[in-house]
CSV table of C-alpha atoms in Angstrom, one decimal:
chain,number,residue,atom,x,y,z
A,1,UNK,CA,23.5,4.9,-13.3
A,2,UNK,CA,19.9,5.6,-13.6
A,3,UNK,CA,20.4,8.6,-11.1
A,4,UNK,CA,22.6,10.2,-13.9
A,5,UNK,CA,19.9,10.4,-16.6
A,6,UNK,CA,19.1,14.1,-16.4
A,7,UNK,CA,16.5,14.2,-19.2
A,8,UNK,CA,14.4,11.2,-18.0
A,9,UNK,CA,10.7,12.1,-17.4
A,10,UNK,CA,9.3,8.6,-16.7
A,11,UNK,CA,10.7,5.5,-15.1
A,12,UNK,CA,8.6,2.4,-15.4
A,13,UNK,CA,10.1,-0.8,-13.8
A,14,UNK,CA,7.0,-2.5,-12.4
A,15,UNK,CA,6.2,-6.2,-12.8
A,16,UNK,CA,9.8,-7.5,-12.8
A,17,UNK,CA,11.9,-9.4,-10.4
A,18,UNK,CA,14.2,-6.5,-9.2
A,19,UNK,CA,15.7,-6.9,-5.9
A,20,UNK,CA,18.1,-4.8,-3.7
A,21,UNK,CA,17.5,-1.3,-2.4
A,22,UNK,CA,16.5,2.0,-4.0
A,23,UNK,CA,19.6,3.7,-2.5
A,24,UNK,CA,21.4,5.8,-5.1
A,25,UNK,CA,18.6,5.3,-7.6
A,26,UNK,CA,17.5,8.9,-7.3
A,27,UNK,CA,19.4,12.2,-7.5
A,28,UNK,CA,17.4,15.4,-7.1
A,29,UNK,CA,20.2,17.6,-8.3
A,30,UNK,CA,20.5,15.6,-11.7
A,31,UNK,CA,17.0,14.2,-12.3
A,32,UNK,CA,15.3,17.4,-12.7
A,33,UNK,CA,12.8,16.3,-15.2
A,34,UNK,CA,11.7,13.0,-13.6
A,35,UNK,CA,7.9,13.2,-13.2
A,36,UNK,CA,6.6,9.6,-12.9
A,37,UNK,CA,8.1,6.5,-11.2
A,38,UNK,CA,6.4,3.0,-11.1
A,39,UNK,CA,8.3,0.2,-9.2
A,40,UNK,CA,5.4,-2.0,-8.3
A,41,UNK,CA,5.4,-5.8,-8.0
A,42,UNK,CA,9.2,-6.4,-7.5
A,43,UNK,CA,11.2,-7.5,-4.6
A,44,UNK,CA,12.8,-4.3,-3.6
A,45,UNK,CA,14.1,-4.1,-0.1
A,46,UNK,CA,15.3,-1.4,2.2
A,47,UNK,CA,13.5,1.8,3.0
A,48,UNK,CA,11.9,4.5,0.8
A,49,UNK,CA,14.7,7.0,0.1
A,50,UNK,CA,14.0,10.6,1.1
A,51,UNK,CA,16.0,11.7,-2.1
A,52,UNK,CA,13.1,10.4,-4.2
A,53,UNK,CA,10.7,13.0,-2.7
A,54,UNK,CA,13.2,15.8,-3.3
A,55,UNK,CA,12.9,15.4,-7.0
A,56,UNK,CA,11.4,18.8,-8.1
A,57,UNK,CA,8.9,17.6,-10.7
A,58,UNK,CA,7.8,14.3,-9.2
A,59,UNK,CA,4.0,13.9,-9.7
A,60,UNK,CA,3.5,10.2,-9.4
A,61,UNK,CA,5.1,7.5,-7.4
A,62,UNK,CA,3.7,3.9,-7.2
A,63,UNK,CA,5.6,1.1,-5.4
A,64,UNK,CA,2.8,-1.4,-4.6
A,65,UNK,CA,4.0,-4.8,-3.4
A,66,UNK,CA,7.6,-4.9,-2.6
A,67,UNK,CA,9.7,-5.9,0.5
A,68,UNK,CA,10.4,-2.3,1.9
A,69,UNK,CA,10.6,-1.6,5.6
A,70,UNK,CA,10.9,1.2,8.0
A,71,UNK,CA,8.9,4.4,8.2
A,72,UNK,CA,8.0,6.9,5.5
A,73,UNK,CA,10.6,9.7,5.1
A,74,UNK,CA,8.2,12.4,6.5
A,75,UNK,CA,10.6,15.4,6.3
A,76,UNK,CA,11.1,15.0,2.5
A,77,UNK,CA,7.4,13.8,1.8
A,78,UNK,CA,6.2,17.0,3.5
A,79,UNK,CA,8.1,19.1,1.0
A,80,UNK,CA,7.0,17.1,-2.0
A,81,UNK,CA,4.6,19.7,-3.3
A,82,UNK,CA,4.5,18.5,-6.9
A,83,UNK,CA,3.0,15.1,-5.9
A,84,UNK,CA,-0.3,14.4,-7.5
A,85,UNK,CA,-0.5,10.6,-6.9
A,86,UNK,CA,1.2,8.6,-4.2
A,87,UNK,CA,0.4,4.8,-4.2
A,88,UNK,CA,2.1,2.8,-1.6
A,89,UNK,CA,-0.1,-0.1,-1.0
A,90,UNK,CA,1.4,-3.2,0.5
A,91,UNK,CA,5.0,-1.9,0.6
A,92,UNK,CA,6.0,-5.1,2.3
A,93,UNK,CA,3.7,-7.6,0.6
A,94,UNK,CA,5.8,-9.1,-2.2
A,95,UNK,CA,6.0,-13.0,-2.2
A,96,UNK,CA,9.6,-13.0,-1.1
A,97,UNK,CA,8.9,-11.2,2.1
A,98,UNK,CA,5.8,-13.3,3.2
A,99,UNK,CA,6.0,-15.7,6.0
A,100,UNK,CA,3.5,-18.5,5.2
A,101,UNK,CA,1.6,-19.5,8.3
A,102,UNK,CA,0.6,-23.1,7.2
A,103,UNK,CA,2.6,-23.8,3.9
A,104,UNK,CA,0.7,-26.3,1.7
A,105,UNK,CA,-2.4,-26.0,3.7
A,106,UNK,CA,-3.3,-22.3,3.6
A,107,UNK,CA,-2.5,-19.2,1.6
A,108,UNK,CA,-2.5,-17.2,4.9
A,109,UNK,CA,0.7,-15.4,5.6
A,110,UNK,CA,2.3,-12.9,7.9
A,111,UNK,CA,4.6,-10.0,6.8
A,112,UNK,CA,7.9,-9.5,8.8
A,113,UNK,CA,9.8,-6.2,8.9
A,114,UNK,CA,6.8,-4.3,7.5
A,115,UNK,CA,6.6,-0.5,6.8
A,116,UNK,CA,5.0,1.0,10.0
A,117,UNK,CA,4.8,4.0,12.2
A,118,UNK,CA,2.5,7.0,12.0
A,119,UNK,CA,1.3,8.4,8.7
A,120,UNK,CA,2.7,11.9,8.6
A,121,UNK,CA,-0.2,14.4,8.8
A,122,UNK,CA,1.4,16.6,6.3
A,123,UNK,CA,0.6,14.1,3.5
A,124,UNK,CA,-3.1,14.9,3.7
A,125,UNK,CA,-2.3,18.6,3.1
A,126,UNK,CA,-0.1,18.5,0.1
A,127,UNK,CA,-1.4,21.1,-2.3
A,128,UNK,CA,-1.6,19.0,-5.6
A,129,UNK,CA,-2.1,15.5,-4.1
A,130,UNK,CA,-5.3,14.0,-5.5
A,131,UNK,CA,-4.6,10.3,-4.8
A,132,UNK,CA,-3.2,8.9,-1.6
A,133,UNK,CA,-3.0,5.1,-1.2
A,134,UNK,CA,-1.3,3.6,1.9
A,135,UNK,CA,-3.2,0.3,2.3
A,136,UNK,CA,-1.9,-3.0,3.5
A,137,UNK,CA,0.9,-1.6,5.6
A,138,UNK,CA,1.5,-1.5,9.2
A,139,UNK,CA,0.6,2.1,9.9
A,140,UNK,CA,-0.5,2.8,13.5
A,141,UNK,CA,-1.8,5.8,15.4
A,142,UNK,CA,-5.0,7.8,15.2
A,143,UNK,CA,-6.1,10.3,12.7
A,144,UNK,CA,-6.1,13.6,14.5
A,145,UNK,CA,-9.6,15.3,14.9
A,146,UNK,CA,-7.9,18.6,13.9
A,147,UNK,CA,-6.4,17.2,10.8
A,148,UNK,CA,-6.4,19.3,7.6
A,149,UNK,CA,-6.9,18.0,4.1
A,150,UNK,CA,-5.9,19.7,1.0
A,151,UNK,CA,-8.4,20.9,-1.5
A,152,UNK,CA,-7.2,18.5,-4.2
A,153,UNK,CA,-7.3,15.2,-2.3
A,154,UNK,CA,-10.3,13.2,-3.5
A,155,UNK,CA,-9.1,9.6,-3.4
A,156,UNK,CA,-7.9,8.2,0.1
A,157,UNK,CA,-7.2,4.5,0.8
A,158,UNK,CA,-5.9,3.6,4.2
A,159,UNK,CA,-7.4,0.1,4.6
A,160,UNK,CA,-5.7,-2.9,6.1
A,161,UNK,CA,-3.5,-1.0,8.6
A,162,UNK,CA,-3.7,-0.6,12.4
A,163,UNK,CA,-5.2,2.8,12.7
A,164,UNK,CA,-7.2,3.5,15.8
A,165,UNK,CA,-9.5,6.2,17.1
A,166,UNK,CA,-12.4,7.8,15.4
A,167,UNK,CA,-12.9,9.1,11.9
A,168,UNK,CA,-12.2,12.9,12.0
A,169,UNK,CA,-15.0,15.3,11.1
A,170,UNK,CA,-12.9,16.7,8.2
A,171,UNK,CA,-12.9,13.2,6.6
A,172,UNK,CA,-16.6,12.5,7.3
A,173,UNK,CA,-17.8,15.8,5.9
A,174,UNK,CA,-15.8,15.9,2.8
A,175,UNK,CA,-16.9,14.9,-0.8
A,176,UNK,CA,-14.8,12.0,-1.8
A,177,UNK,CA,-14.6,10.0,-5.1
A,178,UNK,CA,-13.0,7.1,-3.2
A,179,UNK,CA,-12.7,6.7,0.6
A,180,UNK,CA,-11.5,3.3,2.1
A,181,UNK,CA,-10.8,3.1,5.8
A,182,UNK,CA,-11.8,-0.6,6.2
A,183,UNK,CA,-9.8,-3.3,8.1
A,184,UNK,CA,-8.4,-1.0,10.9
A,185,UNK,CA,-9.3,-0.6,14.4
A,186,UNK,CA,-11.3,2.5,14.0
A,187,UNK,CA,-14.4,3.1,16.3
A,188,UNK,CA,-16.7,5.9,17.5
A,189,UNK,CA,-19.8,7.5,15.9
A,190,UNK,CA,-20.5,8.1,12.1
A,191,UNK,CA,-22.1,11.4,11.4
A,192,UNK,CA,-25.3,11.5,9.4
């Protein structure tokens, strides 16, 4: 029924024990005013719904530490021009989706069914996006040397993934407020 709230601008549901999927939670033809969504620190499962990124006013989406899986909905994300902040750290890292390696002995764990795949290159180019956090997921592939970055992007965190290759010149020569590429499989030379 949340998807029927046409005048809602902010949806804050973080730090609860919500389970289930986000399927049918968003409706881009009805939720025309929804600007900010926070769903972090729950036990949500399923995939990120593409419908979410069709919301015409969506400026901020935060879903850190849940039990999501699959890949990012690239087609819809690439058209989310109103996005200013996208924070998707540890999409599969909530306690209920952790597989403890040595229960009672260690706090080490593995994550099953994690969010993975390549990061859509269009994300770096979104016109209004200032903050992009995708740390602690299973993203793979290399950042393309020819990648383009939108003028607004100043805060980029891609740590704790499985990214390979070299850091593109466009990233190395840019003025960043925050840049975190740690804990990947990146190699090559750093420019002076």
